[in-house]
Amino acid sequence: MAIELGLSRITRLLEHLGNPQKSLRVLHVAGTNGKGSVCSYLSSILQQKPYQIGKFTTPHLVHVTDSITINNKPIPLDQYRDIRLQLEALNNTHSLKCTEFELLTCTAFKYFYDVKCQWCVIEVGLGGRLDATNAIPGSNKACCGITKIGLDHESFLGNTLAEISKEKAGIITEGVPFTVVDGTNDKSVISVVEDKCKVLGSRLYVTDPKLNGNIIDTKAWGVFNLSELPLNGEYQIFNLRVAIGMLDYLQINGLIDISKDEVAARLTEVDWPGRLHRMDYCYDPLSKKTLPILMDGAHNGSAAIELAKYLRKEYGDQALTFVMAVTAGKNLEPLCQPLLRPIDRLILTQFNNVEGMPWIHATEPDEIKDFILTKGYTENVTIEGNLHQVLPSLALTTEDQRRPIVVCGSLYLCGELLRIHKNHSKE
């Protein structure tokens, strides 16, 4: 059940299932960073009674069912299991050899079909062109969005931004009428997307690449002032511009009917667990004592740069304590170099097996420590292999020695800590 890109297996499985994806109305989102945020904006703004808005995003943070939601509520566990059993039986009977991600994607499509979703917001898993979610026909995609593209998963997607962009832009298939791309992307990225749209006849909108007073100018609703919204990090403004650009197209063409006040109100209700997420982490299940932390799933160079900008803005030159784990196969230098300084403390740990993703595992902390010390980012590096003990040990630090705590390096690390927090918080 490793990562095996390609559409042949999932296409055959969907055929045996009755091709539910051909009945869905889809907003498809690809990119390196910001996909989950764009999907959260889209699904939250589209929600209005009695509509059913489906959303499929990966990886999950707490439970695998969190990846598949209707109106931001996870698929009920019994329905998830019923569909999975049906899919696994088809997969085995016809010897399709579908990957775990393909089975999960089909589960989402079948669930959205069964509950008759009005809109389905679909996040690409890896790449775009050969990603399982791209089994959706272009004629079923009302709009595509492409977020910030950076170097990540090079072994699968290519070693340059242009090569990676060709894979990401693969979600723009024949029949896609409109595409929105984040204007802060490198010129080489935008050029690739422009060429793809030109060949396939998809109208392209490039979002404003500058902050410009934190506003979004739309054709349907006029100007939104983002300074009035609780957005963490400048990059969320650029993510929101992609989502609003997509919705602006839908509104202008009569595919949705949402007032400006409704858009603004629903934006205030969006949250991004695991992304610039401040929380009082419950580290003791008996006393219910908590510890303030900042949690961010920054897992590649582009995300690390944005996190570093936020940390400098919030804490200036103050020394920080980082708790970090990294997925095996990640390039450590672009992830660590922007974040770590000699004054900072680094505690390395690792997450356990990830439900539904048996190919994922953590880099050995010793390997990361050797790299950090060799590069000289900081000498204050320790290892705590037991994730359950990392934050309780920091809670024992005296008040005058305590530093702001930043958890980062992997969404899988954030997810496991959130599960621990949830279990500790139970009465």
Short mmCIF file of N, CA, C and O in Angstrom, two decimals, residues 272-348:
data_model
loop_
_atom_site.label_atom_id
_atom_site.label_comp_id
_atom_site.label_asym_id
_atom_site.label_seq_id
_atom_site.Cartn_x
_atom_site.Cartn_y
_atom_site.Cartn_z
N TRP A 272 -8.57 26.39 11.15
CA TRP A 272 -7.58 25.55 10.50
C TRP A 272 -6.82 24.78 11.57
O TRP A 272 -5.71 25.18 11.95
N PRO A 273 -7.38 23.70 12.10
CA PRO A 273 -6.67 22.94 13.14
C PRO A 273 -5.32 22.47 12.63
O PRO A 273 -5.20 21.99 11.51
N GLY A 274 -4.30 22.67 13.46
CA GLY A 274 -2.96 22.24 13.09
C GLY A 274 -2.19 23.24 12.25
O GLY A 274 -1.06 22.98 11.86
N ARG A 275 -2.77 24.41 12.00
CA ARG A 275 -2.08 25.43 11.21
C ARG A 275 -2.13 26.76 11.96
O ARG A 275 -3.20 27.35 12.11
N LEU A 276 -0.98 27.21 12.44
CA LEU A 276 -0.91 28.39 13.32
C LEU A 276 -2.00 28.31 14.37
O LEU A 276 -2.75 29.25 14.60
N HIS A 277 -2.05 27.17 14.99
CA HIS A 277 -3.13 26.82 15.91
C HIS A 277 -2.66 27.00 17.35
O HIS A 277 -1.85 26.22 17.86
N ARG A 278 -3.14 28.04 18.00
CA ARG A 278 -2.82 28.26 19.42
C ARG A 278 -3.79 27.46 20.27
O ARG A 278 -5.00 27.49 20.05
N MET A 279 -3.25 26.75 21.25
CA MET A 279 -4.13 25.97 22.10
C MET A 279 -3.50 25.77 23.47
O MET A 279 -2.27 25.87 23.64
N ASP A 280 -4.35 25.50 24.44
CA ASP A 280 -3.90 25.09 25.76
C ASP A 280 -3.92 23.56 25.78
O ASP A 280 -4.97 22.94 25.92
N TYR A 281 -2.74 23.00 25.61
CA TYR A 281 -2.61 21.56 25.46
C TYR A 281 -2.74 20.88 26.81
O TYR A 281 -2.01 21.18 27.76
N CYS A 282 -3.68 19.93 26.92
CA CYS A 282 -3.89 19.18 28.17
C CYS A 282 -2.87 18.05 28.23
O CYS A 282 -3.00 17.05 27.52
N TYR A 283 -1.85 18.21 29.07
CA TYR A 283 -0.77 17.22 29.12
C TYR A 283 -0.94 16.20 30.25
O TYR A 283 -0.24 15.20 30.30
N ASP A 284 -1.89 16.45 31.17
CA ASP A 284 -2.09 15.55 32.32
C ASP A 284 -3.55 15.14 32.38
O ASP A 284 -4.42 15.97 32.65
N PRO A 285 -3.86 13.86 32.13
CA PRO A 285 -5.26 13.42 32.11
C PRO A 285 -5.93 13.45 33.48
O PRO A 285 -7.16 13.45 33.56
N LEU A 286 -5.13 13.46 34.56
CA LEU A 286 -5.72 13.45 35.90
C LEU A 286 -6.00 14.86 36.40
O LEU A 286 -7.12 15.19 36.79
N SER A 287 -4.98 15.71 36.39
CA SER A 287 -5.15 17.07 36.90
C SER A 287 -5.77 18.00 35.86
O SER A 287 -6.24 19.08 36.22
N LYS A 288 -5.76 17.60 34.59
CA LYS A 288 -6.24 18.42 33.46
C LYS A 288 -5.42 19.69 33.29
O LYS A 288 -5.90 20.67 32.73
N LYS A 289 -4.19 19.67 33.76
CA LYS A 289 -3.33 20.84 33.59
C LYS A 289 -2.98 21.02 32.12
O LYS A 289 -2.88 20.05 31.36
N THR A 290 -2.80 22.29 31.76
CA THR A 290 -2.55 22.59 30.35
C THR A 290 -1.27 23.41 30.18
O THR A 290 -0.75 23.99 31.14
N LEU A 291 -0.80 23.45 28.94
CA LEU A 291 0.40 24.18 28.58
C LEU A 291 0.13 24.91 27.26
O LEU A 291 -0.31 24.28 26.30
N PRO A 292 0.36 26.23 27.19
CA PRO A 292 0.10 26.95 25.93
C PRO A 292 1.14 26.58 24.87
O PRO A 292 2.34 26.60 25.13
N ILE A 293 0.68 26.26 23.67
CA ILE A 293 1.58 25.94 22.56
C ILE A 293 1.04 26.56 21.27
O ILE A 293 -0.14 26.90 21.17
N LEU A 294 1.93 26.71 20.30
CA LEU A 294 1.55 27.07 18.95
C LEU A 294 1.86 25.87 18.07
O LEU A 294 2.99 25.39 18.04
N MET A 295 0.85 25.39 17.37
CA MET A 295 1.00 24.19 16.56
C MET A 295 0.86 24.56 15.08
O MET A 295 -0.08 25.25 14.69
N ASP A 296 1.82 24.11 14.27
CA ASP A 296 1.74 24.39 12.84
C ASP A 296 2.28 23.20 12.06
O ASP A 296 3.36 22.68 12.38
N GLY A 297 1.55 22.81 11.03
CA GLY A 297 1.94 21.63 10.27
C GLY A 297 2.96 21.87 9.19
O GLY A 297 3.06 21.08 8.26
N ALA A 298 3.74 22.97 9.30
CA ALA A 298 4.77 23.28 8.30
C ALA A 298 5.64 22.06 8.04
O ALA A 298 6.29 21.55 8.94
N HIS A 299 5.65 21.60 6.78
CA HIS A 299 6.35 20.35 6.48
C HIS A 299 7.22 20.44 5.23
O HIS A 299 7.67 19.42 4.70
N ASN A 300 7.44 21.66 4.73
CA ASN A 300 8.35 21.84 3.59
C ASN A 300 8.92 23.25 3.65
O ASN A 300 8.56 24.05 4.52
N GLY A 301 9.81 23.56 2.72
CA GLY A 301 10.52 24.83 2.77
C GLY A 301 9.62 26.05 2.69
O GLY A 301 9.79 27.00 3.46
N SER A 302 8.66 26.04 1.79
CA SER A 302 7.77 27.20 1.64
C SER A 302 6.97 27.44 2.91
O SER A 302 6.82 28.59 3.37
N ALA A 303 6.44 26.36 3.49
CA ALA A 303 5.65 26.49 4.72
C ALA A 303 6.52 26.95 5.88
O ALA A 303 6.08 27.73 6.74
N ALA A 304 7.77 26.48 5.92
CA ALA A 304 8.69 26.87 6.99
C ALA A 304 9.01 28.35 6.93
O ALA A 304 9.11 29.04 7.96
N ILE A 305 9.17 28.89 5.73
CA ILE A 305 9.44 30.32 5.56
C ILE A 305 8.27 31.14 6.08
O ILE A 305 8.46 32.14 6.78
N GLU A 306 7.05 30.73 5.76
CA GLU A 306 5.87 31.47 6.22
C GLU A 306 5.73 31.38 7.74
O GLU A 306 5.37 32.36 8.40
N LEU A 307 6.01 30.20 8.30
CA LEU A 307 5.96 30.07 9.75
C LEU A 307 7.01 30.95 10.41
O LEU A 307 6.74 31.61 11.42
N ALA A 308 8.21 30.99 9.84
CA ALA A 308 9.28 31.83 10.40
C ALA A 308 8.88 33.31 10.38
O ALA A 308 9.14 34.04 11.35
N LYS A 309 8.24 33.76 9.31
CA LYS A 309 7.78 35.16 9.24
C LYS A 309 6.82 35.45 10.39
O LYS A 309 6.89 36.49 11.05
N TYR A 310 5.90 34.52 10.62
CA TYR A 310 4.91 34.70 11.68
C TYR A 310 5.58 34.72 13.04
O TYR A 310 5.24 35.56 13.90
N LEU A 311 6.54 33.83 13.26
CA LEU A 311 7.22 33.75 14.56
C LEU A 311 8.01 35.03 14.84
O LEU A 311 8.02 35.53 15.97
N ARG A 312 8.69 35.56 13.82
CA ARG A 312 9.46 36.80 14.02
C ARG A 312 8.51 37.95 14.33
O ARG A 312 8.81 38.83 15.15
N LYS A 313 7.35 37.96 13.66
CA LYS A 313 6.38 39.03 13.90
C LYS A 313 5.81 38.94 15.31
O LYS A 313 5.62 39.96 15.98
N GLU A 314 5.54 37.73 15.78
CA GLU A 314 4.91 37.53 17.08
C GLU A 314 5.90 37.63 18.24
O GLU A 314 5.59 38.17 19.30
N TYR A 315 7.13 37.09 18.05
CA TYR A 315 8.07 36.94 19.17
C TYR A 315 9.36 37.72 19.00
O TYR A 315 10.19 37.73 19.92
N GLY A 316 9.55 38.36 17.84
CA GLY A 316 10.78 39.11 17.64
C GLY A 316 12.00 38.23 17.76
O GLY A 316 12.07 37.14 17.18
N ASP A 317 12.98 38.68 18.57
CA ASP A 317 14.23 37.93 18.74
C ASP A 317 14.19 36.98 19.94
O ASP A 317 15.21 36.41 20.32
N GLN A 318 13.02 36.80 20.55
CA GLN A 318 12.91 35.93 21.72
C GLN A 318 13.28 34.49 21.38
O GLN A 318 12.96 33.98 20.31
N ALA A 319 13.97 33.83 22.30
CA ALA A 319 14.33 32.42 22.11
C ALA A 319 13.08 31.55 22.19
O ALA A 319 12.18 31.79 22.99
N LEU A 320 13.03 30.52 21.34
CA LEU A 320 11.87 29.64 21.27
C LEU A 320 12.28 28.19 21.52
O LEU A 320 13.44 27.82 21.37
N THR A 321 11.29 27.39 21.92
CA THR A 321 11.47 25.95 22.02
C THR A 321 10.66 25.29 20.91
O THR A 321 9.44 25.47 20.84
N PHE A 322 11.34 24.56 20.03
CA PHE A 322 10.67 23.83 18.96
C PHE A 322 10.55 22.36 19.33
O PHE A 322 11.51 21.75 19.79
N VAL A 323 9.36 21.81 19.13
CA VAL A 323 9.15 20.37 19.20
C VAL A 323 8.88 19.91 17.78
O VAL A 323 7.94 20.38 17.13
N MET A 324 9.71 19.01 17.28
CA MET A 324 9.67 18.71 15.85
C MET A 324 9.78 17.22 15.57
O MET A 324 10.54 16.50 16.22
N ALA A 325 8.99 16.78 14.60
CA ALA A 325 9.14 15.46 13.98
C ALA A 325 8.95 15.67 12.49
O ALA A 325 8.23 16.59 12.07
N VAL A 326 9.59 14.84 11.67
CA VAL A 326 9.58 15.03 10.23
C VAL A 326 9.28 13.70 9.56
O VAL A 326 9.79 12.65 9.96
N THR A 327 8.45 13.75 8.53
CA THR A 327 8.14 12.54 7.76
C THR A 327 9.37 12.07 7.00
O THR A 327 10.10 12.89 6.42
N ALA A 328 9.60 10.78 6.99
CA ALA A 328 10.75 10.21 6.28
C ALA A 328 10.69 10.58 4.80
O ALA A 328 9.63 10.57 4.18
N GLY A 329 11.86 10.94 4.25
CA GLY A 329 11.94 11.30 2.85
C GLY A 329 11.91 12.79 2.60
O GLY A 329 12.20 13.24 1.49
N LYS A 330 11.59 13.58 3.62
CA LYS A 330 11.55 15.03 3.46
C LYS A 330 12.96 15.60 3.42
O LYS A 330 13.87 15.11 4.12
N ASN A 331 13.14 16.66 2.67
CA ASN A 331 14.41 17.38 2.62
C ASN A 331 14.52 18.25 3.86
O ASN A 331 13.71 19.16 4.08
N LEU A 332 15.49 17.99 4.71
CA LEU A 332 15.58 18.66 6.01
C LEU A 332 16.04 20.11 5.92
O LEU A 332 15.60 20.96 6.71
N GLU A 333 16.92 20.42 5.00
CA GLU A 333 17.51 21.77 4.98
C GLU A 333 16.48 22.88 4.77
O GLU A 333 16.42 23.82 5.55
N PRO A 334 15.63 22.82 3.74
CA PRO A 334 14.66 23.90 3.56
C PRO A 334 13.62 23.97 4.67
O PRO A 334 13.02 25.02 4.90
N LEU A 335 13.43 22.86 5.38
CA LEU A 335 12.47 22.86 6.49
C LEU A 335 13.06 23.47 7.75
O LEU A 335 12.40 24.25 8.46
N CYS A 336 14.32 23.17 8.04
CA CYS A 336 14.93 23.60 9.30
C CYS A 336 15.63 24.95 9.22
O CYS A 336 15.61 25.73 10.19
N GLN A 337 16.25 25.24 8.10
CA GLN A 337 17.08 26.45 8.00
C GLN A 337 16.32 27.75 8.29
O GLN A 337 16.83 28.61 9.01
N PRO A 338 15.08 27.94 7.77
CA PRO A 338 14.39 29.19 8.05
C PRO A 338 13.95 29.35 9.51
O PRO A 338 13.77 30.47 9.99
N LEU A 339 13.77 28.23 10.22
CA LEU A 339 13.16 28.26 11.54
C LEU A 339 14.15 28.37 12.69
O LEU A 339 13.94 29.12 13.64
N LEU A 340 15.23 27.59 12.61
CA LEU A 340 16.10 27.41 13.78
C LEU A 340 17.22 28.44 13.84
O LEU A 340 17.87 28.74 12.84
N ARG A 341 17.44 28.95 15.06
CA ARG A 341 18.55 29.88 15.32
C ARG A 341 19.36 29.34 16.49
O ARG A 341 18.86 28.53 17.28
N PRO A 342 20.61 29.78 16.65
CA PRO A 342 21.44 29.28 17.75
C PRO A 342 20.81 29.46 19.13
O PRO A 342 21.09 28.67 20.04
N ILE A 343 19.96 30.49 19.29
CA ILE A 343 19.37 30.73 20.61
C ILE A 343 18.20 29.80 20.91
O ILE A 343 17.72 29.73 22.05
N ASP A 344 17.71 29.09 19.89
CA ASP A 344 16.53 28.26 20.07
C ASP A 344 16.87 26.87 20.61
O ASP A 344 17.97 26.35 20.39
N ARG A 345 15.90 26.30 21.30
CA ARG A 345 16.01 24.92 21.76
C ARG A 345 15.18 24.03 20.85
O ARG A 345 14.08 24.40 20.44
N LEU A 346 15.70 22.85 20.53
CA LEU A 346 14.99 21.92 19.67
C LEU A 346 14.85 20.57 20.36
O LEU A 346 15.84 19.98 20.80
N ILE A 347 13.63 20.10 20.47
CA ILE A 347 13.36 18.76 20.99
C ILE A 347 12.83 17.92 19.84
O ILE A 347 11.79 18.23 19.25
N LEU A 348 13.54 16.87 19.50
CA LEU A 348 13.16 15.99 18.40
C LEU A 348 12.41 14.78 18.93
O LEU A 348 12.79 14.17 19.93
#
